[in-house]
């Protein structure tokens, strides 16, 4: 089905004060969607800040208004590329980017839904997706493979600015959380490098939903709900969005969620993140909670590496690209060394 005709997400604003109805919808659909849950003015000022950093990093056409997000096609890069991480980490230092994940509109709502104290996980995430780069669109997946912890953690996805369908917002597979397990994921290009094929599972229906997102809109879903991004089909606009994860206070957390996003690709510490902050209120806030820490399950990403290696050996460009990225990023790690060895073998 073409992404521009995917049907609409169900809007739950009118049920916002009816917690049993919200829980019923979450159980039935595997997501909740709210229009303007976040303050549009606050998001637009965050948009300006984030895009100004990207313009300074050379990603936008010089002298255009950063709020427009007009990308320089020559600067195209994505997660996994060192050039992406360099600019991304500058964006990541913004205090307002971290603060927005703690805003009461979201945390209070999630506490209502779960009926207990909730907290955003320390690792916040932004996605800064270039146009004309559609092979790198986030593939179909369940969040558990990346973020782990407990199965009923909740992801909250919000565009930073308007995000009509052609800019490539998120789509969810309605009711897919009812598979009640982590499905087998395979190598793919795109954020996370892992994708699942819903067509292999008879119990899943083909009910993809999305919308033309407006500023402040927020999509909430648990870790087993199958979802994907739509391709950014615009001529020249960057898509900017947030996806943050929330858990019960006291629930276990996977150790990598205690670190800044993409710090495994390029060293980056909380101290660096906090360098220019004017408040310490949210710095290391999670240390006040006693969440047991779980080791990261690496099997998913190791399988993706093995599959990419196999593809590369068969001369597949996507496999080779994946190996080249890993080799460039970290030539001294075990994966980096084997990526280099396999690439040398192929040449
Ligand atoms: O924004 C994207 O492209 C990916 C987001 C995603 O998969 C998520 O929010 O879990
Ligand atoms: Fe996801």
CSV table of C-alpha atoms and ligand atoms in Angstrom, one decimal:
chain,number,residue,atom,x,y,z
A,1,UNK,CA,0.0,0.0,0.0
A,2,UNK,CA,1.3,3.5,-0.8
A,3,UNK,CA,2.3,5.4,2.3
A,4,UNK,CA,0.3,8.4,1.2
A,5,UNK,CA,-2.9,6.5,1.5
A,6,UNK,CA,-2.3,4.8,4.8
A,7,UNK,CA,-5.3,5.3,7.0
A,8,UNK,CA,-5.4,7.6,10.0
A,9,UNK,CA,-4.3,6.9,13.5
A,10,UNK,CA,-7.1,7.0,16.1
A,11,UNK,CA,-6.9,10.3,18.0
A,12,UNK,CA,-7.4,9.9,21.8
A,13,UNK,CA,-7.6,13.5,23.0
A,14,UNK,CA,-11.3,13.2,23.9
A,15,UNK,CA,-10.5,10.2,26.1
A,16,UNK,CA,-7.5,11.9,27.8
A,17,UNK,CA,-9.3,12.0,31.2
A,18,UNK,CA,-10.7,8.5,31.0
A,19,UNK,CA,-7.9,6.3,32.1
A,20,UNK,CA,-9.8,3.0,31.7
A,21,UNK,CA,-10.7,3.9,28.1
A,22,UNK,CA,-7.1,4.8,27.4
A,23,UNK,CA,-5.9,1.5,28.7
A,24,UNK,CA,-8.6,-0.3,26.7
A,25,UNK,CA,-7.4,1.4,23.5
A,26,UNK,CA,-3.8,0.7,24.3
A,27,UNK,CA,-4.6,-3.0,24.8
A,28,UNK,CA,-6.7,-3.1,21.7
A,29,UNK,CA,-4.6,-1.1,19.2
A,30,UNK,CA,-1.1,-1.2,20.6
A,31,UNK,CA,-0.7,2.5,20.5
A,32,UNK,CA,-2.3,5.8,21.7
A,33,UNK,CA,-2.1,9.0,19.6
A,34,UNK,CA,-2.7,12.5,20.9
A,35,UNK,CA,-2.8,15.8,19.0
A,36,UNK,CA,-0.8,18.6,20.5
A,37,UNK,CA,0.1,16.8,23.7
A,38,UNK,CA,3.3,18.9,23.8
A,39,UNK,CA,3.3,22.7,23.7
A,40,UNK,CA,3.7,23.7,20.1
A,41,UNK,CA,5.5,26.9,21.0
A,42,UNK,CA,8.1,25.1,23.1
A,43,UNK,CA,8.6,22.5,20.3
A,44,UNK,CA,9.0,25.3,17.7
A,45,UNK,CA,11.7,27.0,19.8
A,46,UNK,CA,13.4,23.6,20.2
A,47,UNK,CA,13.2,23.1,16.4
A,48,UNK,CA,15.0,26.4,15.9
A,49,UNK,CA,17.7,25.5,18.4
A,50,UNK,CA,18.2,22.0,16.9
A,51,UNK,CA,18.3,23.2,13.3
A,52,UNK,CA,20.6,26.1,14.1
A,53,UNK,CA,23.1,23.6,15.4
A,54,UNK,CA,22.6,21.5,12.2
A,55,UNK,CA,23.1,24.6,10.1
A,56,UNK,CA,26.3,25.4,11.9
A,57,UNK,CA,27.4,21.8,11.3
A,58,UNK,CA,26.9,22.3,7.5
A,59,UNK,CA,23.7,20.3,7.0
A,60,UNK,CA,21.5,23.1,5.9
A,61,UNK,CA,21.7,25.5,2.9
A,62,UNK,CA,23.7,28.5,4.3
A,63,UNK,CA,21.7,31.6,5.0
A,64,UNK,CA,18.3,29.9,4.8
A,65,UNK,CA,16.1,30.2,7.9
A,66,UNK,CA,17.0,27.2,10.0
A,67,UNK,CA,13.3,26.7,11.1
A,68,UNK,CA,12.6,25.7,7.5
A,69,UNK,CA,15.0,22.8,7.7
A,70,UNK,CA,16.3,23.1,4.1
A,71,UNK,CA,18.9,20.4,3.8
A,72,UNK,CA,22.1,20.5,1.7
A,73,UNK,CA,22.0,17.3,-0.3
A,74,UNK,CA,25.8,17.1,-0.3
A,75,UNK,CA,25.8,16.8,3.5
A,76,UNK,CA,23.5,13.7,3.5
A,77,UNK,CA,24.4,11.2,6.2
A,78,UNK,CA,22.6,8.9,8.6
A,79,UNK,CA,23.0,7.0,11.8
A,80,UNK,CA,26.1,4.8,11.6
A,81,UNK,CA,28.1,7.5,9.7
A,82,UNK,CA,30.7,9.4,11.7
A,83,UNK,CA,29.7,12.7,10.1
A,84,UNK,CA,26.1,12.1,11.4
A,85,UNK,CA,27.3,11.5,14.9
A,86,UNK,CA,29.5,14.6,15.0
A,87,UNK,CA,26.6,17.0,14.3
A,88,UNK,CA,24.1,14.8,16.2
A,89,UNK,CA,26.2,15.0,19.4
A,90,UNK,CA,26.2,18.8,19.2
A,91,UNK,CA,22.4,18.8,19.0
A,92,UNK,CA,22.4,16.3,21.9
A,93,UNK,CA,24.1,18.8,24.1
A,94,UNK,CA,21.0,21.1,24.1
A,95,UNK,CA,19.5,21.3,27.5
A,96,UNK,CA,16.0,21.9,26.0
A,97,UNK,CA,16.2,18.7,24.0
A,98,UNK,CA,16.6,16.7,27.2
A,99,UNK,CA,14.1,18.8,29.2
A,100,UNK,CA,11.2,18.2,26.7
A,101,UNK,CA,11.3,14.5,27.6
A,102,UNK,CA,10.5,15.3,31.2
A,103,UNK,CA,7.6,17.6,30.5
A,104,UNK,CA,4.5,17.0,32.7
A,105,UNK,CA,2.1,16.6,29.9
A,106,UNK,CA,3.8,13.3,28.9
A,107,UNK,CA,5.0,12.0,32.3
A,108,UNK,CA,1.6,12.6,34.0
A,109,UNK,CA,-0.3,10.9,31.2
A,110,UNK,CA,2.0,7.9,31.3
A,111,UNK,CA,1.6,7.7,35.1
A,112,UNK,CA,-2.1,7.7,34.7
A,113,UNK,CA,-2.0,5.0,32.1
A,114,UNK,CA,0.4,2.8,34.1
A,115,UNK,CA,-0.9,3.8,37.5
A,116,UNK,CA,2.5,4.2,39.1
A,117,UNK,CA,5.5,6.6,39.0
A,118,UNK,CA,7.2,6.7,35.5
A,119,UNK,CA,10.4,8.2,34.3
A,120,UNK,CA,12.0,8.9,31.0
A,121,UNK,CA,15.1,6.7,30.4
A,122,UNK,CA,18.3,8.7,30.4
A,123,UNK,CA,19.1,7.9,26.8
A,124,UNK,CA,17.0,10.4,24.8
A,125,UNK,CA,16.9,10.1,21.0
A,126,UNK,CA,16.5,12.5,18.1
A,127,UNK,CA,16.2,11.5,14.5
A,128,UNK,CA,17.5,13.9,11.9
A,129,UNK,CA,16.6,12.4,8.5
A,130,UNK,CA,17.8,13.8,5.2
A,131,UNK,CA,15.6,13.9,2.0
A,132,UNK,CA,16.5,11.8,-1.0
A,133,UNK,CA,18.0,9.1,1.2
A,134,UNK,CA,15.1,6.8,1.4
A,135,UNK,CA,17.1,3.5,1.5
A,136,UNK,CA,18.0,4.6,5.0
A,137,UNK,CA,14.5,4.9,6.3
A,138,UNK,CA,13.9,3.3,9.7
A,139,UNK,CA,12.8,-0.3,8.9
A,140,UNK,CA,9.9,-2.3,10.4
A,141,UNK,CA,10.8,-3.3,13.9
A,142,UNK,CA,9.8,-3.7,17.6
A,143,UNK,CA,11.6,-1.4,20.0
A,144,UNK,CA,12.6,-4.2,22.4
A,145,UNK,CA,15.5,-5.3,20.2
A,146,UNK,CA,17.1,-1.9,20.6
A,147,UNK,CA,16.1,-0.6,24.0
A,148,UNK,CA,15.4,-3.8,26.0
A,149,UNK,CA,14.6,-3.5,29.7
A,150,UNK,CA,11.0,-4.6,30.2
A,151,UNK,CA,8.5,-5.4,27.5
A,152,UNK,CA,6.0,-2.8,28.5
A,153,UNK,CA,8.2,0.2,28.5
A,154,UNK,CA,6.6,2.9,26.4
A,155,UNK,CA,8.1,4.8,23.4
A,156,UNK,CA,6.8,8.4,22.8
A,157,UNK,CA,7.5,9.7,19.3
A,158,UNK,CA,6.9,13.4,18.4
A,159,UNK,CA,8.0,15.3,15.3
A,160,UNK,CA,9.7,18.6,16.1
A,161,UNK,CA,7.7,20.7,13.7
A,162,UNK,CA,5.0,19.7,11.3
A,163,UNK,CA,5.5,16.2,9.7
A,164,UNK,CA,3.1,15.5,6.9
A,165,UNK,CA,3.2,12.0,5.4
A,166,UNK,CA,5.7,12.9,2.7
A,167,UNK,CA,8.3,14.0,5.3
A,168,UNK,CA,8.3,10.5,6.7
A,169,UNK,CA,6.7,10.2,10.1
A,170,UNK,CA,6.0,7.0,12.0
A,171,UNK,CA,3.5,4.4,11.1
A,172,UNK,CA,2.3,1.6,13.4
A,173,UNK,CA,0.9,-1.8,12.7
A,174,UNK,CA,-2.4,-1.8,14.6
A,175,UNK,CA,-2.7,-4.6,17.2
A,176,UNK,CA,0.7,-6.0,16.5
A,177,UNK,CA,1.7,-5.9,20.2
A,178,UNK,CA,-0.6,-8.9,20.6
A,179,UNK,CA,2.1,-11.2,19.2
A,180,UNK,CA,3.3,-11.0,22.8
A,181,UNK,CA,6.9,-11.8,21.9
A,182,UNK,CA,10.0,-10.4,20.3
A,183,UNK,CA,9.8,-11.5,16.6
A,184,UNK,CA,12.9,-12.6,14.7
A,185,UNK,CA,14.6,-9.5,13.2
A,186,UNK,CA,17.1,-9.5,10.3
A,187,UNK,CA,19.7,-7.2,8.9
A,188,UNK,CA,18.5,-4.1,7.1
A,189,UNK,CA,19.8,-0.6,6.2
A,190,UNK,CA,18.1,2.2,8.1
A,191,UNK,CA,18.2,3.2,11.8
A,192,UNK,CA,18.9,0.2,14.1
A,193,UNK,CA,19.9,-2.1,11.2
A,194,UNK,CA,17.2,-4.6,12.1
A,195,UNK,CA,13.9,-5.3,10.5
A,196,UNK,CA,11.0,-7.8,10.9
A,197,UNK,CA,8.8,-9.1,8.2
A,198,UNK,CA,5.1,-9.0,9.4
A,199,UNK,CA,4.1,-11.0,6.3
A,200,UNK,CA,5.7,-14.1,7.9
A,201,UNK,CA,3.3,-14.0,10.9
A,202,UNK,CA,-0.3,-15.1,10.1
A,203,UNK,CA,-1.7,-13.5,13.2
A,204,UNK,CA,-0.6,-10.1,12.0
A,205,UNK,CA,-3.1,-8.1,9.8
A,206,UNK,CA,-2.0,-5.6,7.3
A,207,UNK,CA,-3.3,-2.6,9.2
A,208,UNK,CA,-0.7,0.2,9.0
A,209,UNK,CA,-1.8,3.5,10.3
A,210,UNK,CA,-0.2,7.0,10.2
A,211,UNK,CA,-1.2,10.6,9.9
A,212,UNK,CA,0.0,14.1,8.8
A,213,UNK,CA,1.6,15.0,12.1
A,214,UNK,CA,1.2,18.5,13.5
A,215,UNK,CA,3.5,20.2,15.9
A,216,UNK,CA,3.1,18.7,19.4
A,217,UNK,CA,1.4,15.5,18.3
A,218,UNK,CA,2.7,12.4,20.1
A,219,UNK,CA,2.4,8.7,19.4
A,220,UNK,CA,2.8,6.3,22.3
A,221,UNK,CA,3.4,2.6,22.0
A,222,UNK,CA,4.8,-0.3,24.0
A,223,UNK,CA,8.0,-2.2,23.1
A,224,UNK,CA,6.4,-5.0,21.2
A,225,UNK,CA,4.3,-2.9,18.8
A,226,UNK,CA,5.6,-3.2,15.2
A,227,UNK,CA,6.3,0.2,13.6
A,228,UNK,CA,8.4,1.8,10.9
A,229,UNK,CA,9.1,5.2,9.5
A,230,UNK,CA,7.8,6.3,6.1
A,231,UNK,CA,10.4,7.5,3.6
A,232,UNK,CA,11.2,11.2,3.5
A,233,UNK,CA,10.0,11.9,0.0
A,234,UNK,CA,10.4,15.7,0.1
A,235,UNK,CA,12.6,17.6,-2.3
A,236,UNK,CA,14.8,19.2,0.3
A,237,UNK,CA,13.5,19.1,3.9
A,238,UNK,CA,15.1,17.4,6.9
A,239,UNK,CA,12.7,15.5,9.2
A,240,UNK,CA,13.4,16.2,12.8
A,241,UNK,CA,11.8,14.1,15.6
A,242,UNK,CA,12.1,12.9,19.1
A,243,UNK,CA,11.7,9.3,20.3
A,244,UNK,CA,12.0,8.9,24.1
A,245,UNK,CA,11.4,5.9,26.2
A,246,UNK,CA,9.6,5.7,29.6
A,247,UNK,CA,9.6,3.0,32.2
A,248,UNK,CA,8.3,2.4,35.7
A,249,UNK,CA,10.5,3.8,38.4
A,250,UNK,CA,12.2,0.8,39.9
A,251,UNK,CA,11.9,-1.4,36.8
A,252,UNK,CA,15.1,-2.9,35.4
A,253,UNK,CA,16.9,-0.9,32.7
A,254,UNK,CA,19.4,-2.1,30.0
A,255,UNK,CA,22.8,-0.6,30.8
A,256,UNK,CA,23.2,1.1,27.4
A,257,UNK,CA,20.1,3.2,28.1
A,258,UNK,CA,22.1,4.9,30.8
A,259,UNK,CA,24.5,6.4,28.2
A,260,UNK,CA,24.1,9.2,25.7
A,261,UNK,CA,22.7,7.9,22.3
A,262,UNK,CA,25.3,6.9,19.8
A,263,UNK,CA,28.1,7.2,22.4
A,264,UNK,CA,29.1,3.7,21.4
A,265,UNK,CA,29.8,5.0,17.8
A,266,UNK,CA,31.8,7.9,18.9
A,267,UNK,CA,32.9,8.5,22.6
A,268,UNK,CA,30.6,11.0,24.2
A,269,UNK,CA,30.0,11.4,28.0
A,270,UNK,CA,27.2,13.0,30.1
A,271,UNK,CA,29.8,15.5,31.2
A,272,UNK,CA,30.2,16.7,27.6
A,273,UNK,CA,26.4,16.7,27.2
A,274,UNK,CA,26.1,19.0,30.3
A,275,UNK,CA,28.9,21.3,29.4
A,276,UNK,CA,26.8,24.4,28.7
A,277,UNK,CA,23.7,23.7,30.7
A,278,UNK,CA,22.5,26.5,33.0
A,279,UNK,CA,20.7,24.1,35.4
A,280,UNK,CA,21.7,20.9,37.1
A,281,UNK,CA,18.2,19.8,38.0
A,282,UNK,CA,18.0,17.1,35.3
A,283,UNK,CA,21.7,16.1,35.3
A,284,UNK,CA,22.2,12.5,36.3
A,285,UNK,CA,18.6,12.5,37.6
A,286,UNK,CA,18.3,8.7,37.3
A,287,UNK,CA,20.8,8.2,40.0
A,288,UNK,CA,18.1,9.1,42.5
A,289,UNK,CA,16.2,5.9,41.4
A,290,UNK,CA,17.1,2.4,42.2
A,291,UNK,CA,16.5,0.7,38.8
A,292,UNK,CA,18.3,-2.6,38.5
A,293,UNK,CA,20.7,-2.6,35.6
A,294,UNK,CA,20.6,-5.4,33.0
A,295,UNK,CA,23.5,-6.2,30.6
A,296,UNK,CA,22.7,-5.3,27.0
A,297,UNK,CA,21.6,-8.3,24.9
A,298,UNK,CA,23.9,-8.1,21.9
A,299,UNK,CA,22.6,-11.2,20.0
A,300,UNK,CA,20.2,-9.1,17.8
A,301,UNK,CA,22.9,-6.8,16.5
A,302,UNK,CA,25.5,-9.6,16.2
A,303,UNK,CA,23.0,-11.5,14.0
A,304,UNK,CA,22.6,-8.4,11.8
A,305,UNK,CA,26.3,-8.2,11.5
A,306,UNK,CA,26.6,-11.8,10.4
A,307,UNK,CA,23.8,-11.4,7.9
A,308,UNK,CA,25.4,-8.2,6.5
A,309,UNK,CA,28.7,-10.0,6.2
A,310,UNK,CA,27.0,-12.8,4.3
A,311,UNK,CA,25.4,-10.3,1.9
A,312,UNK,CA,28.7,-8.5,1.5
A,313,UNK,CA,30.4,-11.7,0.5
A,314,UNK,CA,27.7,-12.2,-2.1
A,315,UNK,CA,28.6,-8.7,-3.5
A,316,UNK,CA,25.5,-7.0,-2.1
A,317,UNK,CA,26.0,-3.2,-1.7
A,318,UNK,CA,23.9,-2.9,1.4
A,319,UNK,CA,26.0,-5.5,3.2
A,320,UNK,CA,29.2,-3.9,2.1
A,321,UNK,CA,28.0,-0.4,3.2
A,322,UNK,CA,27.2,-1.8,6.7
A,323,UNK,CA,30.6,-3.4,7.0
A,324,UNK,CA,32.4,-0.2,5.8
A,325,UNK,CA,30.6,1.9,8.3
A,326,UNK,CA,31.5,-0.5,11.2
A,327,UNK,CA,35.1,-0.6,10.0
A,328,UNK,CA,35.4,3.2,9.7
A,329,UNK,CA,33.7,3.8,13.1
A,330,UNK,CA,35.7,1.3,15.1
A,331,UNK,CA,38.5,-0.5,13.4
A,332,UNK,CA,39.9,-1.8,16.7
A,333,UNK,CA,36.7,-3.5,18.0
A,334,UNK,CA,36.1,-7.2,17.2
A,335,UNK,CA,33.4,-6.3,14.8
A,336,UNK,CA,35.5,-3.6,13.2
A,337,UNK,CA,38.4,-6.1,12.7
A,338,UNK,CA,36.2,-8.7,11.2
A,339,UNK,CA,34.5,-6.1,9.0
A,340,UNK,CA,37.9,-5.0,7.7
A,341,UNK,CA,39.0,-8.6,7.1
A,342,UNK,CA,35.8,-9.5,5.2
A,343,UNK,CA,36.1,-6.3,3.1
A,344,UNK,CA,39.7,-7.1,2.3
A,345,UNK,CA,38.7,-10.7,1.3
A,346,UNK,CA,36.1,-9.3,-1.1
A,347,UNK,CA,38.4,-6.8,-2.7
B,1,LIG,O1,11.9,8.2,13.8
B,1,LIG,C1,12.3,7.2,13.2
B,1,LIG,O2,12.7,7.1,12.1
B,1,LIG,C2,12.4,6.0,14.1
B,1,LIG,C3,11.6,6.1,15.3
B,1,LIG,C4,11.4,4.8,16.0
B,1,LIG,O3,11.5,3.7,15.5
B,1,LIG,C5,10.9,4.9,17.4
B,1,LIG,O4,10.5,5.9,17.8
B,1,LIG,O5,10.9,3.8,18.1
B,2,LIG,FE1,11.3,2.1,17.0
